Coordinates of C-alpha atoms and ligand atoms in Angstrom, one line a residue:
M611 CA -24.0 3.6 26.6
I612 CA -21.7 4.5 29.5
Q613 CA -20.7 8.2 29.4
G614 CA -17.2 9.3 29.9
I615 CA -15.4 6.4 28.2
Q616 CA -12.7 7.6 25.8
V617 CA -11.5 5.8 22.8
E618 CA -8.1 6.5 21.2
T619 CA -8.0 7.6 17.5
A620 CA -5.4 9.1 15.2
R621 CA -6.6 12.6 16.3
G622 CA -6.5 11.8 19.9
P623 CA -9.1 10.4 22.4
I624 CA -12.7 10.9 21.7
G625 CA -15.8 10.0 23.6
L626 CA -17.4 6.6 23.0
E627 CA -20.5 8.3 21.9
A628 CA -18.7 10.3 19.2
L629 CA -17.7 6.8 17.4
G630 CA -21.1 7.0 15.6
R631 CA -21.3 4.4 12.8
V632 CA -18.2 2.2 12.6
L633 CA -16.7 -0.1 10.0
V634 CA -14.7 -2.3 12.2
H635 CA -11.9 -3.5 9.5
E636 CA -10.8 -1.0 6.9
H637 CA -7.2 -0.3 6.0
V638 CA -6.0 3.1 4.8
F639 CA -2.7 1.9 3.2
V640 CA -1.4 -1.6 2.8
I641 CA 2.0 -1.4 1.5
S642 CA 5.2 -3.3 1.1
P643 CA 7.7 -0.7 2.6
E644 CA 10.9 -2.1 1.3
I645 CA 9.4 -2.3 -2.2
Q646 CA 8.0 1.2 -2.0
M647 CA 11.3 2.7 -0.7
N648 CA 13.1 1.2 -3.6
Y649 CA 10.5 1.2 -6.5
P650 CA 8.1 4.1 -5.6
Q651 CA 6.9 4.4 -9.2
E652 CA 3.3 3.2 -8.5
W653 CA 2.9 4.8 -5.0
G654 CA 3.8 8.1 -6.5
S655 CA 4.3 10.7 -3.6
D656 CA 3.2 10.7 0.1
E657 CA 1.4 14.0 -0.6
M658 CA -0.6 12.6 -3.4
R659 CA -1.7 9.3 -1.5
I660 CA -2.6 11.3 1.6
A661 CA -4.7 13.7 -0.3
D662 CA -6.3 10.8 -2.1
A663 CA -7.1 8.9 1.2
A664 CA -8.5 12.0 2.8
Q665 CA -10.9 12.4 -0.1
R666 CA -12.0 8.8 0.0
L667 CA -12.6 9.0 3.7
N668 CA -14.5 12.2 3.4
D669 CA -16.6 10.4 0.9
L670 CA -17.2 7.7 3.4
K671 CA -18.1 10.2 6.1
A672 CA -20.6 11.7 3.6
A673 CA -22.1 8.3 3.1
G674 CA -22.9 8.1 6.9
I675 CA -20.0 6.3 8.4
D676 CA -18.1 8.1 11.2
T677 CA -15.3 5.9 12.2
I678 CA -13.1 3.2 10.9
I679 CA -11.0 0.8 12.7
D680 CA -7.8 0.5 10.8
P681 CA -6.1 -2.9 11.6
T682 CA -2.9 -2.2 9.8
A683 CA -0.5 -3.9 12.1
L684 CA 3.2 -4.5 11.6
G685 CA 3.6 -6.7 8.6
L686 CA 1.1 -4.7 6.5
G687 CA 3.3 -1.5 6.1
R688 CA 2.1 0.3 9.2
Y689 CA 3.3 3.9 9.4
I690 CA 1.2 5.9 11.7
P691 CA 2.6 9.4 11.2
R692 CA 1.2 9.1 7.6
I693 CA -2.2 8.0 9.1
V694 CA -2.2 11.0 11.5
E695 CA -1.6 13.4 8.5
V696 CA -4.7 11.6 6.7
A697 CA -6.8 12.0 9.9
R698 CA -6.0 15.7 10.1
R699 CA -7.7 16.2 6.7
T700 CA -10.9 14.3 7.4
D701 CA -13.7 14.5 10.0
L702 CA -13.8 10.7 10.0
N703 CA -12.3 9.1 13.0
I704 CA -9.6 6.5 12.5
V705 CA -8.7 3.9 15.3
V706 CA -5.1 2.6 14.6
A707 CA -3.6 -0.8 15.6
T708 CA -0.6 -2.4 17.1
G709 CA 0.2 -6.1 16.8
L710 CA 1.6 -8.2 14.0
Y711 CA 0.2 -9.8 10.9
T712 CA 2.0 -13.0 9.9
F713 CA 0.6 -16.3 8.5
N714 CA 3.7 -18.3 9.3
E715 CA 7.0 -17.1 10.7
L716 CA 8.0 -14.1 13.0
P717 CA 10.1 -11.3 11.4
H718 CA 13.8 -12.0 12.0
Y719 CA 13.9 -9.1 14.4
Y720 CA 11.8 -10.8 17.0
R721 CA 13.0 -14.4 16.3
R722 CA 16.5 -13.7 17.8
R723 CA 15.7 -10.9 20.1
P724 CA 14.1 -11.9 23.3
L725 CA 14.0 -9.2 25.9
V726 CA 13.0 -10.9 29.1
G727 CA 13.7 -14.5 28.2
T728 CA 11.4 -15.5 25.4
A729 CA 10.5 -14.1 21.9
I730 CA 7.0 -13.2 23.3
D731 CA 8.3 -10.5 25.5
S732 CA 10.0 -8.3 22.9
M733 CA 6.8 -8.3 20.8
C734 CA 4.5 -7.8 23.8
S735 CA 6.6 -4.8 25.0
H736 CA 6.4 -3.1 21.7
F737 CA 2.6 -3.6 21.6
V738 CA 2.2 -2.3 25.2
Q739 CA 4.3 0.8 24.3
D740 CA 2.0 1.6 21.3
I741 CA -1.0 1.3 23.6
T742 CA 0.2 3.1 26.7
E743 CA 2.7 5.6 25.5
G744 CA 1.9 6.1 21.9
V745 CA 3.3 5.2 18.5
H746 CA 6.7 6.5 17.7
G747 CA 6.7 9.7 15.7
A748 CA 2.8 10.0 15.9
F749 CA 1.4 13.0 17.7
D750 CA -2.1 14.6 17.9
E751 CA -2.5 18.3 17.6
T752 CA -2.0 18.8 21.4
G753 CA 1.3 16.9 21.1
R754 CA 0.1 13.9 22.9
G755 CA 1.3 10.5 21.4
V756 CA -1.3 8.8 19.3
R757 CA -2.2 5.4 20.9
A758 CA -3.2 2.1 19.4
G759 CA -6.9 1.4 20.1
V760 CA -6.8 -2.2 19.0
I761 CA -4.4 -5.2 18.9
K762 CA -4.3 -7.2 15.6
C763 CA -3.0 -10.8 14.8
A764 CA -3.6 -13.3 12.1
T765 CA -4.1 -17.0 11.7
D766 CA -4.4 -18.2 8.2
T767 CA -4.2 -21.6 6.3
P768 CA -0.9 -22.7 8.0
G769 CA -2.8 -22.7 11.2
L770 CA -1.0 -22.3 14.6
T771 CA 2.5 -22.5 13.5
D772 CA 5.0 -22.0 16.5
D773 CA 5.5 -18.4 15.5
V774 CA 1.8 -17.6 14.9
E775 CA 1.0 -19.1 18.4
R776 CA 3.8 -17.0 19.8
T777 CA 2.3 -13.8 18.2
L778 CA -1.3 -14.7 19.4
R779 CA 0.1 -15.2 23.0
A780 CA 2.1 -11.9 22.8
C781 CA -1.2 -10.1 21.7
A782 CA -3.2 -11.7 24.5
R783 CA -0.6 -10.7 27.1
A784 CA -0.6 -7.1 25.8
H785 CA -4.4 -7.1 26.0
R786 CA -4.2 -8.4 29.6
I787 CA -1.8 -5.7 30.6
T788 CA -3.5 -2.9 28.9
G789 CA -7.2 -3.9 28.4
C790 CA -6.9 -2.9 24.7
P791 CA -9.2 -5.1 22.7
I792 CA -8.1 -7.7 20.2
T793 CA -9.2 -7.9 16.5
T794 CA -8.0 -10.7 14.2
H795 CA -7.6 -12.0 10.7
T796 CA -8.7 -15.7 10.2
H797 CA -9.1 -18.1 7.3
A798 CA -12.7 -18.8 8.0
T799 CA -13.1 -22.0 5.9
T800 CA -10.5 -23.8 7.9
Q801 CA -12.2 -22.5 11.1
R802 CA -9.2 -20.7 12.4
G803 CA -11.3 -18.6 14.7
L804 CA -11.7 -21.5 17.1
D805 CA -7.9 -21.9 17.2
Q806 CA -7.5 -18.3 18.1
Q807 CA -10.2 -18.4 20.9
R808 CA -8.5 -21.5 22.4
V809 CA -5.1 -19.8 22.6
F810 CA -6.7 -16.5 24.0
A811 CA -8.7 -18.5 26.5
E812 CA -5.5 -20.3 27.6
E813 CA -4.0 -16.9 28.2
G814 CA -6.9 -15.8 30.4
V815 CA -8.6 -13.4 27.9
D816 CA -12.3 -12.6 28.3
L817 CA -13.4 -13.5 24.8
S818 CA -16.1 -10.9 24.7
R819 CA -13.3 -8.5 24.4
V820 CA -12.1 -10.1 21.0
L821 CA -13.4 -9.5 17.4
I822 CA -12.8 -12.7 15.3
G823 CA -12.3 -11.3 11.8
H824 CA -13.3 -12.4 8.4
C825 CA -16.1 -14.7 9.6
G826 CA -18.2 -13.3 6.6
D827 CA -16.1 -15.4 4.3
T828 CA -18.0 -18.5 5.1
D829 CA -21.5 -19.7 5.1
D830 CA -20.7 -22.5 7.5
L831 CA -23.2 -21.5 10.2
D832 CA -22.3 -24.3 12.6
Y833 CA -18.8 -22.9 12.7
L834 CA -20.0 -19.3 13.1
Q835 CA -22.3 -20.2 16.0
R836 CA -19.5 -22.1 17.7
V837 CA -17.4 -18.9 17.6
L838 CA -20.4 -16.7 18.7
D839 CA -21.4 -19.0 21.5
Q840 CA -18.0 -18.4 23.2
G841 CA -18.9 -14.7 23.3
S842 CA -16.7 -13.0 20.7
F843 CA -17.7 -10.4 18.3
I844 CA -17.3 -11.5 14.7
G845 CA -16.4 -9.6 11.7
M846 CA -18.7 -9.8 8.6
D847 CA -15.9 -7.7 7.3
R848 CA -15.1 -8.4 3.7
F849 CA -18.1 -7.1 1.8
G850 CA -16.8 -6.8 -1.9
I851 CA -14.2 -9.6 -1.8
D852 CA -16.4 -11.8 -4.1
G853 CA -13.8 -14.6 -4.4
Y854 CA -14.9 -16.1 -1.0
L855 CA -18.5 -15.3 -0.9
T856 CA -20.6 -12.8 -3.2
T857 CA -22.5 -9.9 -1.6
D858 CA -25.7 -11.7 -2.0
Q859 CA -24.3 -14.7 0.0
R860 CA -22.8 -12.6 2.7
V861 CA -26.1 -10.8 3.1
E862 CA -27.9 -14.1 3.5
V863 CA -25.5 -15.3 6.3
V864 CA -25.8 -12.0 8.2
A865 CA -29.7 -12.0 7.9
E866 CA -29.8 -15.7 9.1
L867 CA -27.5 -15.0 12.1
C868 CA -29.8 -12.1 13.0
R869 CA -32.8 -14.3 12.7
R870 CA -31.0 -16.7 15.2
G871 CA -30.5 -13.9 17.8
Y872 CA -26.8 -13.0 17.1
A873 CA -27.2 -9.3 16.0
G874 CA -25.5 -8.2 19.3
Q875 CA -22.3 -9.8 18.2
L876 CA -22.0 -9.0 14.5
S877 CA -20.1 -6.2 12.9
L878 CA -19.8 -5.1 9.3
S879 CA -16.8 -3.9 7.0
H880 CA -15.1 -4.3 3.7
D881 CA -11.4 -4.9 4.6
A882 CA -10.9 -2.3 1.8
S883 CA -8.0 0.2 1.4
C884 CA -7.5 3.5 -0.2
Y885 CA -4.2 1.9 -1.7
I886 CA -3.0 -1.8 -1.5
D887 CA 0.3 -2.7 -3.4
W888 CA -0.5 -6.4 -3.0
I889 CA -2.6 -6.1 -6.3
A890 CA -1.6 -3.8 -9.2
G891 CA -3.8 -0.8 -10.0
E892 CA -5.9 1.6 -8.1
V893 CA -9.1 0.9 -5.9
P894 CA -11.6 -0.2 -7.1
L895 CA -9.7 -2.8 -8.7
G896 CA -11.1 -4.2 -12.0
A897 CA -11.6 -7.8 -10.6
L898 CA -13.3 -6.6 -7.4
P899 CA -15.5 -3.7 -8.5
N900 CA -17.4 -3.7 -5.1
W901 CA -14.3 -3.8 -2.9
H902 CA -14.4 -0.1 -1.8
Y903 CA -15.4 2.0 1.2
L904 CA -18.9 2.8 0.1
H905 CA -20.3 -0.7 -0.8
I906 CA -22.1 -1.2 2.5
S907 CA -23.5 2.3 2.7
Q908 CA -24.8 2.1 -0.9
D909 CA -25.7 -1.6 -1.5
V910 CA -25.3 -3.8 1.7
V911 CA -27.5 -2.0 4.1
P912 CA -30.4 -1.8 1.6
A913 CA -30.0 -5.5 0.8
L914 CA -29.8 -6.3 4.4
L915 CA -33.1 -4.4 5.1
A916 CA -34.7 -6.2 2.0
A917 CA -33.7 -9.5 3.6
G918 CA -35.5 -8.8 6.8
V919 CA -32.8 -7.4 9.0
T920 CA -34.4 -4.6 11.1
D921 CA -33.1 -1.0 11.5
T922 CA -32.4 -1.8 15.1
Q923 CA -30.2 -4.8 14.1
I924 CA -28.4 -2.6 11.6
D925 CA -27.6 -0.1 14.3
A926 CA -26.4 -2.9 16.5
M927 CA -23.9 -4.0 13.9
L928 CA -22.8 -0.5 13.0
I929 CA -23.0 1.4 16.2
D930 CA -23.6 -0.4 19.5
N931 CA -21.3 -3.5 19.0
P932 CA -18.3 -1.5 17.8
A933 CA -18.8 0.9 20.7
R934 CA -18.9 -2.1 23.2
F935 CA -15.9 -3.7 21.5
L936 CA -13.8 -0.4 21.5
G937 CA -15.1 0.8 24.9
S938 CA -14.2 -2.5 26.6
A939 CA -10.6 -1.0 26.8
A940 CA -11.9 1.2 29.6
G941 CA -12.2 -2.1 31.6
G942 CA -8.5 -1.9 31.8
G943 CA -6.0 -4.8 32.1
Y944 CA -6.4 -7.8 34.2
Ligands
ZN256 ZN1 -7.5 -6.6 6.9

């Protein structure tokens, strides 16, 4: 691993070697801000939620995980000053995101607000600001602005609508300006990862600096190999969401991809949260008992080892690959 590379976190920059074991896709809070501002009964208080989140992340740290990438972009209730406060109360590192999460249309703000001539530019300039200057209102203990460490976008069942394609291109351009790596949400069974790779490639993105997310939601190995063979990392990042695939099925797909030689491009996570207001109740939710931060440490890693995955391959998925992904930002823009 190259010494001296820094990665941005909610407590400021840290050395690449300090990332340790990384879960590449975990949210802290996923909320609907306008609902919470007007109907805060379930959320309760910021203080209570921040203390609860710090406790859950301390438990994750105690289980052997050192860093999470939190891809909570605009559209998911992103509010980084609150994440900074959580980060102050835990030793676990949190990498925060810029970008936009939409399955279909742009927010009205962007649709009618071109800055330099197209709707892409107003979005892209916001993303670049988050990466180069820091996120508004978010400062580490030295007073330096907290920077986004990843760019997030999404492509779901509606596919590449005009606005989704605009969003992907804005993310690609922010990446090319800054070097900040791209992480995505996809609908795996409709092979949206290939659509994303095509748009990114058209924008001149080096696909080895992209993590195509939610690939663990399918056991279509032909699709996964097509994504992998273009050089991207893939997220086996929804352990505990049994509605797409069960943990046993997800483990078997990871083990098979390791057997086929792809351990150097896989990453693990749950896509879990401390609190998500999309579903009523507290995590772990009754219908998804394994959808919490500790499932991989407690259950998945032992199951992978039992399925023939080696310790070296586990370290690749939890340590080496996330470090290469996040460290690629040091390559700068292009
Ligand atoms: Zn997510």
